[in-house]
Amino acid sequence: KRIDARDAYVLPGLIDSHVHFRTPGLTHKEDWEHGGRAAVAGGVTTVLDMPNTVPPTLTEQALRQKAALVNGRTLVDYGFHLGVDPERPELLASLDPAVARSAKIFMAGHHTAPTVLREPAQLQKAFAAAAEGGVQLVLHAEDDSLFALLDGWWGEPGSYAEYEARRPRSGGIVAVAKVIELVRRHGTKAHILHLSSREEADLVCAAQNAGLPVTFEVTGHHLSFTDEDTHRLGARTRLSPAIRSRADQDRLWEAVWAGQPTAIGSDHAPHTVEEKTRGVRQSPPGLPGVQELAVAVWTGMRRRRPDEHPDRAAERLVRLLGSGPTDLFGLTGKGRIEAGSDADLAFLRPDDTWMLSAADVRSKCGWSAYEGWTMAARVTRTLRAGRVVWDAEDGTFGEPDGRWLTPADKHGGL
Ligand code: DOR
Ligand code: ZN
Ligand code: ZN
């Protein structure tokens, strides 16, 4: 079939460096078959998967077992973030760089965090060991102690919005400040995930200006939703870290315009509708988003800067969903179209207006907080390794022969 690309931007296959594809143990929410289809339908051809599965991925052995489960089942290429074992943070010093792209630390506990490093001694050990092993850290930087205290005092919340209003902004600020201090002391490379408030953005940018090796991610969710959506959608928009105000979202967009985040991630974290509607406290945090990511960010860019030439938006998308995460995580051959790169391509048709509905959702969870959104672009076709893996015209997918990207070998395989 002839490919006509005259109506589309031809982008490098996009990288989503933050997904939860739920294998092993949580495959009633998502699996690599569905997750891969959602990804390529959104122009994403490479994902990096998080370790909070059941059991969590805390050792190289567990990670190899996960890779074996994914092999032959998914449309995307993939790599993994390893979880840090709170009992043995020193293991990071000898982590085999061929196995994991980074090590992930959860600094706060919630339904979906299997392992938490809260104690200063644990965090110092982990940062020192990561620096020694040359390991890139990625961090869920939240401190939930004040929230736990307030929540205990105030008793049963009447609504999800009321519950979230108890969550002090200081939780994220304190944790980000801790990370910056740990980076200053140990020289560890630290990437702070899903920045959610303006104060956090100010802190990290100041640390970067001071020359510290700290980078950050913003998510499609935090760029797309505010607490007004939380009022409308209730606990479905429950997310950790929480979705905040319009002023916070404006600050995150300022960071995007200034080219400050290294990556935009989806934090694709599906839960079933039944789980999300169990009640304010019982509803787990997390929303799907790998499929919506590129078009939602594109839509946000076009709405916020309608007078800007769309080429600028395309360039920004390629940086934040291409070269940025590629360079940070060493994804050789990805994220750019150049000699020697993999033939992964995403065709994005700009100014193609359509409304997203539940029927479009490819994630196994079957719902999206973007239902009813009018999107300002469409991913018409996606290629991975030179073959069509998504064709929007007839709604078909390719072969699930995505491969594990290991730094040891440019073209995968250990
Ligand atoms: O909202 C969240 N959901 N935050 C996390 O850190 C984990 C994620 C999940 O796995 O559901
Ligand atoms: Zn997180
Ligand atoms: Zn996450």
mmCIF file of C-alpha atoms in Angstrom, residues 10-323:
data_model
loop_
_atom_site.group_PDB
_atom_site.id
_atom_site.type_symbol
_atom_site.label_atom_id
_atom_site.label_comp_id
_atom_site.label_asym_id
_atom_site.label_seq_id
_atom_site.Cartn_x
_atom_site.Cartn_y
_atom_site.Cartn_z
ATOM 1 C CA VAL A 10 6.484 12.754 9.743
ATOM 2 C CA LEU A 11 7.940 12.533 13.245
ATOM 3 C CA PRO A 12 10.360 10.032 14.729
ATOM 4 C CA GLY A 13 8.454 7.268 16.522
ATOM 5 C CA LEU A 14 7.676 8.859 19.877
ATOM 6 C CA ILE A 15 9.147 7.785 23.221
ATOM 7 C CA ASP A 16 7.016 7.514 26.347
ATOM 8 C CA SER A 17 9.525 7.170 29.158
ATOM 9 C CA HIS A 18 6.849 6.634 31.837
ATOM 10 C CA VAL A 19 4.231 3.890 31.505
ATOM 11 C CA HIS A 20 2.771 1.283 33.848
ATOM 12 C CA PHE A 21 1.870 -1.694 31.650
ATOM 13 C CA ARG A 22 0.992 -3.814 34.740
ATOM 14 C CA THR A 23 2.837 -7.036 33.942
ATOM 15 C CA PRO A 24 3.209 -9.128 36.030
ATOM 16 C CA GLY A 25 0.340 -9.404 38.473
ATOM 17 C CA LEU A 26 -1.999 -6.554 37.522
ATOM 18 C CA THR A 27 -3.004 -7.594 34.027
ATOM 19 C CA HIS A 28 -6.711 -7.085 34.711
ATOM 20 C CA LYS A 29 -5.899 -3.331 34.370
ATOM 21 C CA GLU A 30 -3.494 -3.413 31.417
ATOM 22 C CA ASP A 31 -1.204 -5.755 29.522
ATOM 23 C CA TRP A 32 1.431 -5.385 26.815
ATOM 24 C CA GLU A 33 -0.915 -6.400 23.997
ATOM 25 C CA HIS A 34 -3.390 -3.614 24.827
ATOM 26 C CA GLY A 35 -0.771 -1.160 26.035
ATOM 27 C CA GLY A 36 1.215 -1.610 22.818
ATOM 28 C CA ARG A 37 -1.861 -0.963 20.691
ATOM 29 C CA ALA A 38 -2.734 2.146 22.719
ATOM 30 C CA ALA A 39 0.846 3.373 22.305
ATOM 31 C CA VAL A 40 1.154 2.997 18.533
ATOM 32 C CA ALA A 41 -2.354 4.429 18.005
ATOM 33 C CA GLY A 42 -0.884 7.525 19.684
ATOM 34 C CA GLY A 43 2.369 7.539 17.668
ATOM 35 C CA VAL A 44 4.463 6.044 20.488
ATOM 36 C CA THR A 45 6.857 3.294 19.369
ATOM 37 C CA THR A 46 9.072 3.001 22.463
ATOM 38 C CA VAL A 47 8.040 2.835 26.110
ATOM 39 C CA LEU A 48 9.905 2.613 29.400
ATOM 40 C CA ASP A 49 7.912 0.627 31.947
ATOM 41 C CA MET A 50 7.721 1.193 35.708
ATOM 42 C CA PRO A 51 8.507 -1.394 38.410
ATOM 43 C CA ASN A 52 5.393 -1.233 40.646
ATOM 44 C CA THR A 53 3.984 -4.560 39.544
ATOM 45 C CA VAL A 54 3.086 -7.628 41.630
ATOM 46 C CA PRO A 55 5.676 -8.679 42.578
ATOM 47 C CA PRO A 56 7.609 -5.443 42.103
ATOM 48 C CA THR A 57 10.640 -5.462 39.820
ATOM 49 C CA LEU A 58 13.397 -4.981 42.393
ATOM 50 C CA THR A 59 16.144 -7.250 41.071
ATOM 51 C CA GLU A 60 17.821 -7.923 37.747
ATOM 52 C CA GLN A 61 16.374 -11.400 37.884
ATOM 53 C CA ALA A 62 12.816 -10.073 38.306
ATOM 54 C CA LEU A 63 13.425 -7.668 35.458
ATOM 55 C CA ARG A 64 14.631 -10.424 33.130
ATOM 56 C CA GLN A 65 11.554 -12.452 34.067
ATOM 57 C CA LYS A 66 9.364 -9.480 33.154
ATOM 58 C CA ALA A 67 11.172 -9.068 29.836
ATOM 59 C CA ALA A 68 10.536 -12.744 29.080
ATOM 60 C CA LEU A 69 6.799 -12.241 29.687
ATOM 61 C CA VAL A 70 6.693 -9.264 27.312
ATOM 62 C CA ASN A 71 8.742 -10.894 24.547
ATOM 63 C CA GLY A 72 6.666 -11.502 21.404
ATOM 64 C CA ARG A 73 3.534 -9.825 22.768
ATOM 65 C CA THR A 74 3.757 -6.143 22.041
ATOM 66 C CA LEU A 75 3.827 -3.676 19.157
ATOM 67 C CA VAL A 76 6.339 -1.346 20.821
ATOM 68 C CA ASP A 77 10.022 -1.490 21.664
ATOM 69 C CA TYR A 78 10.598 -1.341 25.408
ATOM 70 C CA GLY A 79 12.964 -0.800 28.277
ATOM 71 C CA PHE A 80 12.506 -0.892 32.044
ATOM 72 C CA HIS A 81 13.035 1.199 35.139
ATOM 73 C CA LEU A 82 14.176 -0.973 38.053
ATOM 74 C CA GLY A 83 12.572 -0.515 41.489
ATOM 75 C CA VAL A 84 14.852 0.236 44.420
ATOM 76 C CA ASP A 85 14.674 -2.282 47.257
ATOM 77 C CA PRO A 86 14.333 -0.237 50.503
ATOM 78 C CA GLU A 87 16.154 -2.999 52.387
ATOM 79 C CA ARG A 88 19.100 -3.005 50.010
ATOM 80 C CA PRO A 89 19.569 0.386 48.323
ATOM 81 C CA GLU A 90 23.309 -0.347 48.089
ATOM 82 C CA LEU A 91 22.571 -2.807 45.242
ATOM 83 C CA LEU A 92 22.458 0.188 42.907
ATOM 84 C CA ALA A 93 26.231 0.502 43.015
ATOM 85 C CA SER A 94 26.573 -2.755 41.052
ATOM 86 C CA LEU A 95 23.509 -2.552 38.781
ATOM 87 C CA ASP A 96 24.241 -3.906 35.309
ATOM 88 C CA PRO A 97 23.614 -0.994 32.928
ATOM 89 C CA ALA A 98 22.632 -3.491 30.220
ATOM 90 C CA VAL A 99 19.515 -4.388 32.170
ATOM 91 C CA ALA A 100 17.794 -1.252 33.463
ATOM 92 C CA ARG A 101 17.414 2.253 32.034
ATOM 93 C CA SER A 102 17.219 3.804 35.472
ATOM 94 C CA ALA A 103 16.292 3.053 39.055
ATOM 95 C CA LYS A 104 12.975 4.360 40.344
ATOM 96 C CA ILE A 105 12.455 5.586 43.888
ATOM 97 C CA PHE A 106 9.003 6.128 45.383
ATOM 98 C CA MET A 107 9.339 8.640 48.233
ATOM 99 C CA ALA A 108 5.671 8.381 49.263
ATOM 100 C CA GLY A 109 3.331 5.503 49.931
ATOM 101 C CA HIS A 110 -0.042 5.045 48.292
ATOM 102 C CA HIS A 111 -2.107 2.171 46.909
ATOM 103 C CA THR A 112 0.161 1.617 43.956
ATOM 104 C CA ALA A 113 3.630 2.139 45.479
ATOM 105 C CA PRO A 114 5.010 -1.255 46.477
ATOM 106 C CA THR A 115 8.220 -0.037 48.050
ATOM 107 C CA VAL A 116 8.895 3.323 49.638
ATOM 108 C CA LEU A 117 12.134 5.006 50.671
ATOM 109 C CA ARG A 118 11.291 7.612 53.312
ATOM 110 C CA GLU A 119 14.126 7.517 55.821
ATOM 111 C CA PRO A 120 17.022 9.914 55.253
ATOM 112 C CA ALA A 121 19.544 7.109 55.745
ATOM 113 C CA GLN A 122 17.856 4.969 53.080
ATOM 114 C CA LEU A 123 17.722 7.833 50.606
ATOM 115 C CA GLN A 124 21.335 8.806 51.247
ATOM 116 C CA LYS A 125 22.447 5.210 50.691
ATOM 117 C CA ALA A 126 20.482 4.978 47.474
ATOM 118 C CA PHE A 127 21.796 8.266 46.091
ATOM 119 C CA ALA A 128 25.374 7.416 47.045
ATOM 120 C CA ALA A 129 25.138 3.942 45.511
ATOM 121 C CA ALA A 130 23.532 5.252 42.310
ATOM 122 C CA ALA A 131 26.290 7.850 41.964
ATOM 123 C CA GLU A 132 28.908 5.143 42.479
ATOM 124 C CA GLY A 133 27.320 2.868 39.869
ATOM 125 C CA GLY A 134 26.671 5.704 37.408
ATOM 126 C CA VAL A 135 22.950 4.894 37.627
ATOM 127 C CA GLN A 136 20.312 7.414 36.526
ATOM 128 C CA LEU A 137 17.637 7.785 39.215
ATOM 129 C CA VAL A 138 14.014 8.641 38.498
ATOM 130 C CA LEU A 139 11.946 9.848 41.419
ATOM 131 C CA HIS A 140 8.374 9.989 42.559
ATOM 132 C CA ALA A 141 9.091 12.967 44.836
ATOM 133 C CA GLU A 142 6.310 13.377 47.351
ATOM 134 C CA ASP A 143 6.260 13.575 51.128
ATOM 135 C CA ASP A 144 2.934 12.332 52.422
ATOM 136 C CA SER A 145 3.461 12.775 56.183
ATOM 137 C CA LEU A 146 1.562 16.055 56.593
ATOM 138 C CA PHE A 147 -1.267 14.786 54.420
ATOM 139 C CA ALA A 148 -1.579 11.668 56.593
ATOM 140 C CA LEU A 149 -1.750 13.871 59.686
ATOM 141 C CA LEU A 150 -4.399 16.229 58.278
ATOM 142 C CA ASP A 151 -6.431 13.388 56.833
ATOM 143 C CA GLY A 152 -6.470 11.697 60.236
ATOM 144 C CA TRP A 153 -7.673 14.885 61.947
ATOM 145 C CA TRP A 154 -10.435 15.689 59.516
ATOM 146 C CA GLY A 155 -12.106 12.319 59.242
ATOM 147 C CA GLU A 156 -14.248 11.042 56.405
ATOM 148 C CA PRO A 157 -14.238 13.365 53.365
ATOM 149 C CA GLY A 158 -17.566 14.247 51.741
ATOM 150 C CA SER A 159 -16.212 14.247 48.210
ATOM 151 C CA TYR A 160 -13.088 13.498 46.278
ATOM 152 C CA ALA A 161 -12.477 17.227 45.728
ATOM 153 C CA GLU A 162 -12.686 17.825 49.480
ATOM 154 C CA TYR A 163 -10.245 14.999 50.093
ATOM 155 C CA GLU A 164 -7.730 16.351 47.586
ATOM 156 C CA ALA A 165 -8.060 19.849 49.056
ATOM 157 C CA ARG A 166 -6.505 18.426 52.254
ATOM 158 C CA ARG A 167 -3.362 17.494 50.393
ATOM 159 C CA PRO A 168 -0.816 20.181 51.240
ATOM 160 C CA ARG A 169 1.250 21.619 48.394
ATOM 161 C CA SER A 170 4.239 21.311 50.684
ATOM 162 C CA GLY A 171 4.311 17.502 50.153
ATOM 163 C CA GLY A 172 5.813 17.828 46.700
ATOM 164 C CA ILE A 173 7.881 20.889 47.534
ATOM 165 C CA VAL A 174 9.546 19.225 50.536
ATOM 166 C CA ALA A 175 10.343 16.076 48.571
ATOM 167 C CA VAL A 176 11.765 17.990 45.603
ATOM 168 C CA ALA A 177 13.908 20.027 47.995
ATOM 169 C CA LYS A 178 15.177 16.766 49.524
ATOM 170 C CA VAL A 179 16.076 15.384 46.108
ATOM 171 C CA ILE A 180 17.962 18.531 45.176
ATOM 172 C CA GLU A 181 19.933 18.415 48.431
ATOM 173 C CA LEU A 182 20.750 14.717 47.879
ATOM 174 C CA VAL A 183 21.937 15.509 44.347
ATOM 175 C CA ARG A 184 24.087 18.332 45.703
ATOM 176 C CA ARG A 185 25.717 16.019 48.241
ATOM 177 C CA HIS A 186 26.218 12.913 46.154
ATOM 178 C CA GLY A 187 26.351 14.173 42.569
ATOM 179 C CA THR A 188 23.718 11.613 41.528
ATOM 180 C CA LYS A 189 21.884 12.078 38.219
ATOM 181 C CA ALA A 190 18.239 12.524 39.231
ATOM 182 C CA HIS A 191 15.165 12.895 37.016
ATOM 183 C CA ILE A 192 12.108 14.092 38.922
ATOM 184 C CA LEU A 193 8.915 12.599 37.535
ATOM 185 C CA HIS A 194 5.534 14.256 37.101
ATOM 186 C CA LEU A 195 6.245 17.722 38.458
ATOM 187 C CA SER A 196 2.896 19.118 39.588
ATOM 188 C CA SER A 197 3.199 22.554 41.199
ATOM 189 C CA ARG A 198 4.719 25.925 40.408
ATOM 190 C CA GLU A 199 6.952 25.890 43.482
ATOM 191 C CA GLU A 200 8.425 22.531 42.455
ATOM 192 C CA ALA A 201 9.120 23.897 38.978
ATOM 193 C CA ASP A 202 10.843 26.972 40.459
ATOM 194 C CA LEU A 203 13.006 24.797 42.733
ATOM 195 C CA VAL A 204 14.154 22.396 40.024
ATOM 196 C CA CYS A 205 14.870 25.150 37.503
ATOM 197 C CA ALA A 206 16.950 27.008 40.101
ATOM 198 C CA ALA A 207 18.893 23.809 40.828
ATOM 199 C CA GLN A 208 19.506 23.307 37.101
ATOM 200 C CA ASN A 209 20.720 26.870 36.779
ATOM 201 C CA ALA A 210 23.131 26.155 39.625
ATOM 202 C CA GLY A 211 24.563 23.340 37.497
ATOM 203 C CA LEU A 212 23.198 20.315 39.360
ATOM 204 C CA PRO A 213 22.494 17.142 37.320
ATOM 205 C CA VAL A 214 18.768 17.262 37.983
ATOM 206 C CA THR A 215 16.163 17.014 35.214
ATOM 207 C CA PHE A 216 12.402 16.734 35.230
ATOM 208 C CA GLU A 217 9.343 15.355 33.508
ATOM 209 C CA VAL A 218 5.891 16.857 33.157
ATOM 210 C CA THR A 219 3.000 14.583 32.278
ATOM 211 C CA GLY A 220 0.274 14.891 29.689
ATOM 212 C CA HIS A 221 -2.210 14.677 32.577
ATOM 213 C CA HIS A 222 -0.810 17.651 34.453
ATOM 214 C CA LEU A 223 -0.680 19.684 31.230
ATOM 215 C CA SER A 224 -4.256 18.725 30.318
ATOM 216 C CA PHE A 225 -6.343 18.703 33.506
ATOM 217 C CA THR A 226 -6.851 21.023 36.475
ATOM 218 C CA ASP A 227 -8.798 20.809 39.719
ATOM 219 C CA GLU A 228 -11.854 21.941 37.735
ATOM 220 C CA ASP A 229 -11.759 18.592 35.929
ATOM 221 C CA THR A 230 -11.352 16.931 39.307
ATOM 222 C CA HIS A 231 -14.664 18.486 40.402
ATOM 223 C CA ARG A 232 -16.295 17.231 37.208
ATOM 224 C CA LEU A 233 -14.796 13.740 37.059
ATOM 225 C CA GLY A 234 -14.287 13.018 40.760
ATOM 226 C CA ALA A 235 -11.978 10.224 41.823
ATOM 227 C CA ARG A 236 -11.460 9.174 38.208
ATOM 228 C CA THR A 237 -8.917 11.996 38.011
ATOM 229 C CA ARG A 238 -7.275 10.886 41.226
ATOM 230 C CA LEU A 239 -3.597 10.930 40.509
ATOM 231 C CA SER A 240 -0.443 10.878 42.558
ATOM 232 C CA PRO A 241 0.873 13.570 42.534
ATOM 233 C CA ALA A 242 -2.529 15.259 42.426
ATOM 234 C CA ILE A 243 -3.772 17.431 39.595
ATOM 235 C CA ARG A 244 -3.598 21.015 40.795
ATOM 236 C CA SER A 245 -4.812 24.488 39.895
ATOM 237 C CA ARG A 246 -4.835 26.405 36.647
ATOM 238 C CA ALA A 247 -1.949 28.553 37.987
ATOM 239 C CA ASP A 248 0.152 25.430 38.503
ATOM 240 C CA GLN A 249 -0.716 24.165 35.051
ATOM 241 C CA ASP A 250 0.206 27.553 33.563
ATOM 242 C CA ARG A 251 3.625 27.300 35.244
ATOM 243 C CA LEU A 252 4.178 23.812 33.800
ATOM 244 C CA TRP A 253 3.330 25.162 30.349
ATOM 245 C CA GLU A 254 5.775 28.034 30.930
ATOM 246 C CA ALA A 255 8.417 25.379 31.530
ATOM 247 C CA VAL A 256 7.431 23.652 28.283
ATOM 248 C CA TRP A 257 7.702 26.904 26.280
ATOM 249 C CA ALA A 258 11.106 27.530 27.856
ATOM 250 C CA GLY A 259 12.295 24.020 26.921
ATOM 251 C CA GLN A 260 12.988 23.154 30.556
ATOM 252 C CA PRO A 261 11.537 19.646 30.965
ATOM 253 C CA THR A 262 13.705 16.909 29.488
ATOM 254 C CA ALA A 263 10.693 14.743 28.748
ATOM 255 C CA ILE A 264 6.939 14.651 28.706
ATOM 256 C CA GLY A 265 5.667 11.290 29.930
ATOM 257 C CA SER A 266 2.167 9.942 29.939
ATOM 258 C CA ASP A 267 2.361 8.242 33.362
ATOM 259 C CA HIS A 268 -0.048 5.804 31.696
ATOM 260 C CA ALA A 269 -1.417 4.149 34.857
ATOM 261 C CA PRO A 270 -4.664 2.336 34.069
ATOM 262 C CA HIS A 271 -7.119 1.099 36.676
ATOM 263 C CA THR A 272 -10.522 -0.410 35.929
ATOM 264 C CA VAL A 273 -13.673 1.729 36.150
ATOM 265 C CA GLU A 274 -14.801 -0.468 39.036
ATOM 266 C CA GLU A 275 -11.572 0.294 40.932
ATOM 267 C CA LYS A 276 -11.758 4.014 40.165
ATOM 268 C CA THR A 277 -15.329 4.281 41.454
ATOM 269 C CA ARG A 278 -14.904 2.374 44.718
ATOM 270 C CA GLY A 279 -14.992 5.553 46.786
ATOM 271 C CA VAL A 280 -12.830 8.507 47.674
ATOM 272 C CA ARG A 281 -10.241 6.698 49.780
ATOM 273 C CA GLN A 282 -10.444 3.346 48.020
ATOM 274 C CA SER A 283 -9.974 4.654 44.484
ATOM 275 C CA PRO A 284 -6.374 4.067 43.378
ATOM 276 C CA PRO A 285 -4.504 7.004 41.809
ATOM 277 C CA GLY A 286 -3.661 6.844 38.128
ATOM 278 C CA LEU A 287 -5.135 7.416 34.653
ATOM 279 C CA PRO A 288 -4.429 5.857 31.265
ATOM 280 C CA GLY A 289 -2.760 8.208 28.757
ATOM 281 C CA VAL A 290 -0.140 6.702 26.434
ATOM 282 C CA GLN A 291 -2.567 6.834 23.501
ATOM 283 C CA GLU A 292 -3.750 10.394 24.188
ATOM 284 C CA LEU A 293 -0.325 11.835 25.047
ATOM 285 C CA ALA A 294 0.957 13.294 21.769
ATOM 286 C CA VAL A 295 -2.371 14.569 20.446
ATOM 287 C CA ALA A 296 -3.373 16.017 23.830
ATOM 288 C CA VAL A 297 -0.054 17.867 24.165
ATOM 289 C CA TRP A 298 -0.337 19.009 20.554
ATOM 290 C CA THR A 299 -3.883 20.216 21.236
ATOM 291 C CA GLY A 300 -2.695 22.087 24.336
ATOM 292 C CA MET A 301 0.112 23.761 22.392
ATOM 293 C CA ARG A 302 -2.215 24.867 19.585
ATOM 294 C CA ARG A 303 -4.891 26.166 21.985
ATOM 295 C CA ARG A 304 -2.426 28.053 24.145
ATOM 296 C CA ARG A 305 -0.404 29.513 21.277
ATOM 297 C CA PRO A 306 -2.737 29.634 18.283
ATOM 298 C CA ASP A 307 -0.583 32.217 16.490
ATOM 299 C CA GLU A 308 2.590 30.179 16.628
ATOM 300 C CA HIS A 309 3.604 28.349 13.443
ATOM 301 C CA PRO A 310 2.690 24.663 13.854
ATOM 302 C CA ASP A 311 6.233 23.689 12.810
ATOM 303 C CA ARG A 312 7.390 25.058 16.169
ATOM 304 C CA ALA A 313 4.894 22.825 17.969
ATOM 305 C CA ALA A 314 6.121 19.830 15.978
ATOM 306 C CA GLU A 315 9.734 20.629 16.896
ATOM 307 C CA ARG A 316 8.834 20.871 20.558
ATOM 308 C CA LEU A 317 6.978 17.553 20.415
ATOM 309 C CA VAL A 318 10.008 15.879 18.848
ATOM 310 C CA ARG A 319 12.265 17.245 21.566
ATOM 311 C CA LEU A 320 10.054 16.329 24.527
ATOM 312 C CA LEU A 321 8.838 12.963 23.196
ATOM 313 C CA GLY A 322 11.931 12.166 21.143
ATOM 314 C CA SER A 323 15.465 13.447 21.556
#
